[in-house]
Protein backbone atom coordinates (compact mmCIF):
# COMPACT_ATOMS: atom_id res chain seq x y z
CA UNK A 1 0.00 0.00 0.00
CA UNK A 2 2.86 2.39 0.75
CA UNK A 3 4.16 2.03 -2.79
CA UNK A 4 0.91 2.36 -4.76
CA UNK A 5 -1.41 4.35 -2.48
CA UNK A 6 0.79 6.27 -0.08
CA UNK A 7 -1.67 9.16 -0.10
CA UNK A 8 -4.23 6.95 1.66
CA UNK A 9 -2.07 5.89 4.60
CA UNK A 10 -3.10 8.85 6.75
CA UNK A 11 -6.79 8.29 5.96
CA UNK A 12 -6.47 4.65 7.10
CA UNK A 13 -4.64 5.68 10.30
CA UNK A 14 -7.28 8.33 11.08
CA UNK A 15 -10.08 5.85 10.42
CA UNK A 16 -11.49 7.86 7.51
CA UNK A 17 -10.94 4.87 5.23
CA UNK A 18 -10.91 1.17 5.90
CA UNK A 19 -7.78 -0.88 5.30
CA UNK A 20 -9.58 -3.16 2.83
CA UNK A 21 -10.77 -0.19 0.77
CA UNK A 22 -7.29 1.36 0.73
CA UNK A 23 -5.79 -1.99 -0.24
CA UNK A 24 -8.24 -2.24 -3.16
CA UNK A 25 -7.22 1.24 -4.36
CA UNK A 26 -3.55 0.29 -4.01
CA UNK A 27 -4.10 -2.87 -6.10
CA UNK A 28 -5.88 -0.85 -8.79
CA UNK A 29 -3.08 1.72 -8.83
CA UNK A 30 -0.51 -1.06 -9.10
CA UNK A 31 -2.38 -2.65 -12.02
CA UNK A 32 -2.55 0.72 -13.77
CA UNK A 33 1.16 1.32 -13.19
CA UNK A 34 2.06 -2.13 -14.48
CA UNK A 35 -0.19 -1.65 -17.45
CA UNK A 36 1.48 1.68 -18.28
CA UNK A 37 4.92 0.13 -17.88
CA UNK A 38 3.98 -2.75 -20.19
CA UNK A 39 2.52 -0.34 -22.74
CA UNK A 40 5.63 1.84 -22.64
CA UNK A 41 7.90 -1.20 -23.03
CA UNK A 42 5.86 -2.35 -26.02
CA UNK A 43 5.97 1.15 -27.48
CA UNK A 44 9.76 1.17 -27.07
CA UNK A 45 9.93 -1.97 -29.20
CA UNK A 46 7.52 -0.76 -31.87
CA UNK A 47 8.37 2.94 -32.06
CA UNK A 48 11.32 4.12 -29.94
CA UNK A 49 10.89 7.74 -31.05
CA UNK A 50 7.36 7.92 -29.66
CA UNK A 51 8.41 6.16 -26.46
CA UNK A 52 11.16 8.73 -25.98
CA UNK A 53 8.64 11.56 -26.35
CA UNK A 54 6.51 9.92 -23.62
CA UNK A 55 9.52 9.65 -21.31
CA UNK A 56 10.43 13.30 -22.01
CA UNK A 57 6.88 14.30 -21.15
CA UNK A 58 6.11 15.91 -24.50
CA UNK A 59 3.51 13.26 -25.30
CA UNK A 60 1.13 11.20 -23.17
CA UNK A 61 1.15 7.43 -23.40
CA UNK A 62 -2.38 7.49 -24.79
CA UNK A 63 -1.37 10.15 -27.32
CA UNK A 64 1.66 8.10 -28.34
CA UNK A 65 -0.49 5.02 -28.94
CA UNK A 66 -2.96 7.09 -30.95
CA UNK A 67 -0.11 8.42 -33.10
CA UNK A 68 1.34 4.91 -33.44
CA UNK A 69 -2.03 3.62 -34.64
CA UNK A 70 -2.24 6.45 -37.19
CA UNK A 71 1.27 5.66 -38.42
CA UNK A 72 0.47 1.97 -38.79
CA UNK A 73 -2.73 2.72 -40.70
CA UNK A 74 -0.92 5.19 -42.99
CA UNK A 75 1.78 2.59 -43.65
CA UNK A 76 -0.90 0.04 -44.58
CA UNK A 77 -2.54 2.56 -46.91
CA UNK A 78 0.77 3.34 -48.62
CA UNK A 79 1.55 -0.37 -49.02
CA UNK A 80 -1.88 -0.96 -50.61
CA UNK A 81 -1.36 1.94 -53.05
CA UNK A 82 2.16 0.81 -53.95
CA UNK A 83 1.03 -2.78 -54.44
CA UNK A 84 -1.82 -1.77 -56.73
CA UNK A 85 0.48 0.50 -58.75
CA UNK A 86 3.07 -2.23 -59.24
CA UNK A 87 0.33 -4.78 -60.03
CA UNK A 88 -0.88 -2.47 -62.81
CA UNK A 89 2.54 -1.60 -64.27
CA UNK A 90 4.86 -4.57 -64.06
CA UNK A 91 2.82 -7.46 -65.54
CA UNK A 92 2.02 -5.62 -68.81
CA UNK A 93 5.68 -4.69 -69.18
CA UNK A 94 6.68 -8.31 -68.61
CA UNK A 95 4.13 -9.44 -71.21
CA UNK A 96 5.72 -7.13 -73.80
CA UNK A 97 9.03 -8.99 -73.48
CA UNK A 98 9.87 -10.93 -76.61
CA UNK A 99 7.21 -9.24 -78.71
CA UNK A 100 7.50 -6.56 -81.36
CA UNK A 101 5.74 -4.06 -79.07
CA UNK A 102 8.85 -1.97 -78.52
CA UNK A 103 9.65 -1.86 -82.25
CA UNK A 104 6.15 -0.62 -82.99
CA UNK A 105 6.33 2.33 -80.57
CA UNK A 106 5.41 5.59 -82.32
CA UNK A 107 5.81 8.93 -80.42
CA UNK A 108 3.05 10.40 -82.58
CA UNK A 109 0.53 8.21 -80.74
CA UNK A 110 1.92 8.84 -77.25
CA UNK A 111 -0.83 9.91 -74.83
CA UNK A 112 0.97 11.29 -71.79
CA UNK A 113 4.00 12.44 -73.73
CA UNK A 114 6.58 10.46 -75.62
CA UNK A 115 8.73 7.93 -73.83
CA UNK A 116 12.38 8.98 -73.96
CA UNK A 117 15.60 7.07 -73.40
CA UNK A 118 15.82 8.84 -70.05
CA UNK A 119 12.38 7.49 -69.12
CA UNK A 120 13.52 4.00 -70.12
CA UNK A 121 16.69 4.38 -68.03
CA UNK A 122 14.62 5.43 -65.00
CA UNK A 123 12.26 2.49 -65.57
CA UNK A 124 15.22 0.09 -65.74
CA UNK A 125 16.61 1.55 -62.50
CA UNK A 126 13.20 1.18 -60.86
CA UNK A 127 12.98 -2.46 -61.97
CA UNK A 128 16.49 -3.12 -60.64
CA UNK A 129 15.51 -1.57 -57.30
CA UNK A 130 12.37 -3.68 -57.30
CA UNK A 131 14.38 -6.83 -57.98
CA UNK A 132 16.75 -5.99 -55.11
CA UNK A 133 13.85 -5.52 -52.68
CA UNK A 134 12.27 -8.80 -53.83
CA UNK A 135 15.58 -10.58 -53.20
CA UNK A 136 16.00 -8.98 -49.76
CA UNK A 137 12.45 -9.93 -48.78
CA UNK A 138 12.79 -13.40 -50.38
CA UNK A 139 9.66 -12.85 -52.48
CA UNK A 140 8.91 -15.12 -55.45
mmCIF file of C-alpha atoms in Angstrom:
data_model
loop_
_atom_site.group_PDB
_atom_site.id
_atom_site.type_symbol
_atom_site.label_atom_id
_atom_site.label_comp_id
_atom_site.label_asym_id
_atom_site.label_seq_id
_atom_site.Cartn_x
_atom_site.Cartn_y
_atom_site.Cartn_z
ATOM 1 C CA UNK A 1 0.000 0.000 0.000
ATOM 2 C CA UNK A 2 2.860 2.388 0.746
ATOM 3 C CA UNK A 3 4.164 2.034 -2.791
ATOM 4 C CA UNK A 4 0.908 2.360 -4.763
ATOM 5 C CA UNK A 5 -1.414 4.354 -2.477
ATOM 6 C CA UNK A 6 0.786 6.273 -0.083
ATOM 7 C CA UNK A 7 -1.667 9.161 -0.098
ATOM 8 C CA UNK A 8 -4.231 6.947 1.656
ATOM 9 C CA UNK A 9 -2.067 5.890 4.605
ATOM 10 C CA UNK A 10 -3.099 8.848 6.751
ATOM 11 C CA UNK A 11 -6.788 8.288 5.960
ATOM 12 C CA UNK A 12 -6.466 4.653 7.096
ATOM 13 C CA UNK A 13 -4.644 5.684 10.295
ATOM 14 C CA UNK A 14 -7.279 8.333 11.080
ATOM 15 C CA UNK A 15 -10.083 5.845 10.421
ATOM 16 C CA UNK A 16 -11.491 7.863 7.513
ATOM 17 C CA UNK A 17 -10.942 4.873 5.230
ATOM 18 C CA UNK A 18 -10.908 1.173 5.900
ATOM 19 C CA UNK A 19 -7.782 -0.878 5.296
ATOM 20 C CA UNK A 20 -9.583 -3.162 2.831
ATOM 21 C CA UNK A 21 -10.767 -0.187 0.775
ATOM 22 C CA UNK A 22 -7.288 1.357 0.732
ATOM 23 C CA UNK A 23 -5.794 -1.993 -0.242
ATOM 24 C CA UNK A 24 -8.245 -2.237 -3.156
ATOM 25 C CA UNK A 25 -7.222 1.240 -4.356
ATOM 26 C CA UNK A 26 -3.546 0.287 -4.013
ATOM 27 C CA UNK A 27 -4.099 -2.873 -6.095
ATOM 28 C CA UNK A 28 -5.883 -0.852 -8.790
ATOM 29 C CA UNK A 29 -3.078 1.717 -8.827
ATOM 30 C CA UNK A 30 -0.506 -1.064 -9.095
ATOM 31 C CA UNK A 31 -2.379 -2.650 -12.017
ATOM 32 C CA UNK A 32 -2.554 0.720 -13.770
ATOM 33 C CA UNK A 33 1.163 1.323 -13.195
ATOM 34 C CA UNK A 34 2.061 -2.128 -14.479
ATOM 35 C CA UNK A 35 -0.192 -1.646 -17.454
ATOM 36 C CA UNK A 36 1.481 1.682 -18.277
ATOM 37 C CA UNK A 37 4.920 0.126 -17.880
ATOM 38 C CA UNK A 38 3.979 -2.745 -20.188
ATOM 39 C CA UNK A 39 2.523 -0.341 -22.739
ATOM 40 C CA UNK A 40 5.634 1.836 -22.642
ATOM 41 C CA UNK A 41 7.900 -1.203 -23.025
ATOM 42 C CA UNK A 42 5.865 -2.351 -26.024
ATOM 43 C CA UNK A 43 5.968 1.151 -27.482
ATOM 44 C CA UNK A 44 9.759 1.172 -27.071
ATOM 45 C CA UNK A 45 9.933 -1.971 -29.200
ATOM 46 C CA UNK A 46 7.520 -0.756 -31.870
ATOM 47 C CA UNK A 47 8.374 2.941 -32.063
ATOM 48 C CA UNK A 48 11.322 4.118 -29.944
ATOM 49 C CA UNK A 49 10.893 7.744 -31.050
ATOM 50 C CA UNK A 50 7.356 7.923 -29.665
ATOM 51 C CA UNK A 51 8.412 6.160 -26.461
ATOM 52 C CA UNK A 52 11.164 8.735 -25.985
ATOM 53 C CA UNK A 53 8.637 11.557 -26.345
ATOM 54 C CA UNK A 54 6.512 9.923 -23.623
ATOM 55 C CA UNK A 55 9.520 9.645 -21.312
ATOM 56 C CA UNK A 56 10.428 13.296 -22.008
ATOM 57 C CA UNK A 57 6.877 14.300 -21.147
ATOM 58 C CA UNK A 58 6.109 15.911 -24.502
ATOM 59 C CA UNK A 59 3.510 13.256 -25.297
ATOM 60 C CA UNK A 60 1.128 11.201 -23.175
ATOM 61 C CA UNK A 61 1.152 7.431 -23.397
ATOM 62 C CA UNK A 62 -2.382 7.485 -24.791
ATOM 63 C CA UNK A 63 -1.366 10.150 -27.317
ATOM 64 C CA UNK A 64 1.659 8.105 -28.343
ATOM 65 C CA UNK A 65 -0.487 5.025 -28.945
ATOM 66 C CA UNK A 66 -2.960 7.088 -30.955
ATOM 67 C CA UNK A 67 -0.110 8.421 -33.102
ATOM 68 C CA UNK A 68 1.340 4.910 -33.443
ATOM 69 C CA UNK A 69 -2.035 3.623 -34.642
ATOM 70 C CA UNK A 70 -2.236 6.450 -37.185
ATOM 71 C CA UNK A 71 1.275 5.656 -38.422
ATOM 72 C CA UNK A 72 0.473 1.967 -38.790
ATOM 73 C CA UNK A 73 -2.734 2.723 -40.695
ATOM 74 C CA UNK A 74 -0.919 5.188 -42.992
ATOM 75 C CA UNK A 75 1.777 2.591 -43.652
ATOM 76 C CA UNK A 76 -0.903 0.036 -44.579
ATOM 77 C CA UNK A 77 -2.536 2.560 -46.913
ATOM 78 C CA UNK A 78 0.772 3.335 -48.619
ATOM 79 C CA UNK A 79 1.552 -0.367 -49.019
ATOM 80 C CA UNK A 80 -1.877 -0.961 -50.609
ATOM 81 C CA UNK A 81 -1.361 1.942 -53.048
ATOM 82 C CA UNK A 82 2.163 0.811 -53.947
ATOM 83 C CA UNK A 83 1.027 -2.783 -54.437
ATOM 84 C CA UNK A 84 -1.825 -1.766 -56.728
ATOM 85 C CA UNK A 85 0.477 0.501 -58.746
ATOM 86 C CA UNK A 86 3.071 -2.229 -59.244
ATOM 87 C CA UNK A 87 0.332 -4.779 -60.025
ATOM 88 C CA UNK A 88 -0.880 -2.474 -62.813
ATOM 89 C CA UNK A 89 2.535 -1.600 -64.271
ATOM 90 C CA UNK A 90 4.861 -4.567 -64.064
ATOM 91 C CA UNK A 91 2.815 -7.456 -65.541
ATOM 92 C CA UNK A 92 2.022 -5.620 -68.814
ATOM 93 C CA UNK A 93 5.681 -4.692 -69.184
ATOM 94 C CA UNK A 94 6.678 -8.311 -68.606
ATOM 95 C CA UNK A 95 4.130 -9.440 -71.206
ATOM 96 C CA UNK A 96 5.717 -7.130 -73.799
ATOM 97 C CA UNK A 97 9.033 -8.994 -73.483
ATOM 98 C CA UNK A 98 9.869 -10.935 -76.605
ATOM 99 C CA UNK A 99 7.213 -9.235 -78.709
ATOM 100 C CA UNK A 100 7.503 -6.555 -81.363
ATOM 101 C CA UNK A 101 5.745 -4.061 -79.068
ATOM 102 C CA UNK A 102 8.853 -1.972 -78.524
ATOM 103 C CA UNK A 103 9.653 -1.864 -82.246
ATOM 104 C CA UNK A 104 6.145 -0.624 -82.986
ATOM 105 C CA UNK A 105 6.328 2.327 -80.565
ATOM 106 C CA UNK A 106 5.415 5.594 -82.316
ATOM 107 C CA UNK A 107 5.813 8.928 -80.421
ATOM 108 C CA UNK A 108 3.054 10.400 -82.576
ATOM 109 C CA UNK A 109 0.528 8.214 -80.740
ATOM 110 C CA UNK A 110 1.918 8.837 -77.245
ATOM 111 C CA UNK A 111 -0.826 9.906 -74.828
ATOM 112 C CA UNK A 112 0.972 11.287 -71.794
ATOM 113 C CA UNK A 113 4.002 12.444 -73.733
ATOM 114 C CA UNK A 114 6.584 10.463 -75.621
ATOM 115 C CA UNK A 115 8.732 7.934 -73.834
ATOM 116 C CA UNK A 116 12.376 8.978 -73.958
ATOM 117 C CA UNK A 117 15.602 7.073 -73.404
ATOM 118 C CA UNK A 118 15.821 8.843 -70.054
ATOM 119 C CA UNK A 119 12.377 7.491 -69.125
ATOM 120 C CA UNK A 120 13.516 4.000 -70.124
ATOM 121 C CA UNK A 121 16.691 4.378 -68.035
ATOM 122 C CA UNK A 122 14.616 5.426 -65.001
ATOM 123 C CA UNK A 123 12.258 2.490 -65.566
ATOM 124 C CA UNK A 124 15.220 0.094 -65.735
ATOM 125 C CA UNK A 125 16.612 1.555 -62.500
ATOM 126 C CA UNK A 126 13.199 1.181 -60.859
ATOM 127 C CA UNK A 127 12.975 -2.458 -61.965
ATOM 128 C CA UNK A 128 16.489 -3.120 -60.638
ATOM 129 C CA UNK A 129 15.509 -1.568 -57.304
ATOM 130 C CA UNK A 130 12.370 -3.679 -57.300
ATOM 131 C CA UNK A 131 14.379 -6.827 -57.979
ATOM 132 C CA UNK A 132 16.751 -5.989 -55.114
ATOM 133 C CA UNK A 133 13.848 -5.519 -52.682
ATOM 134 C CA UNK A 134 12.274 -8.802 -53.833
ATOM 135 C CA UNK A 135 15.580 -10.576 -53.196
ATOM 136 C CA UNK A 136 16.001 -8.980 -49.759
ATOM 137 C CA UNK A 137 12.455 -9.931 -48.777
ATOM 138 C CA UNK A 138 12.792 -13.398 -50.381
ATOM 139 C CA UNK A 139 9.663 -12.852 -52.483
ATOM 140 C CA UNK A 140 8.914 -15.122 -55.454
#
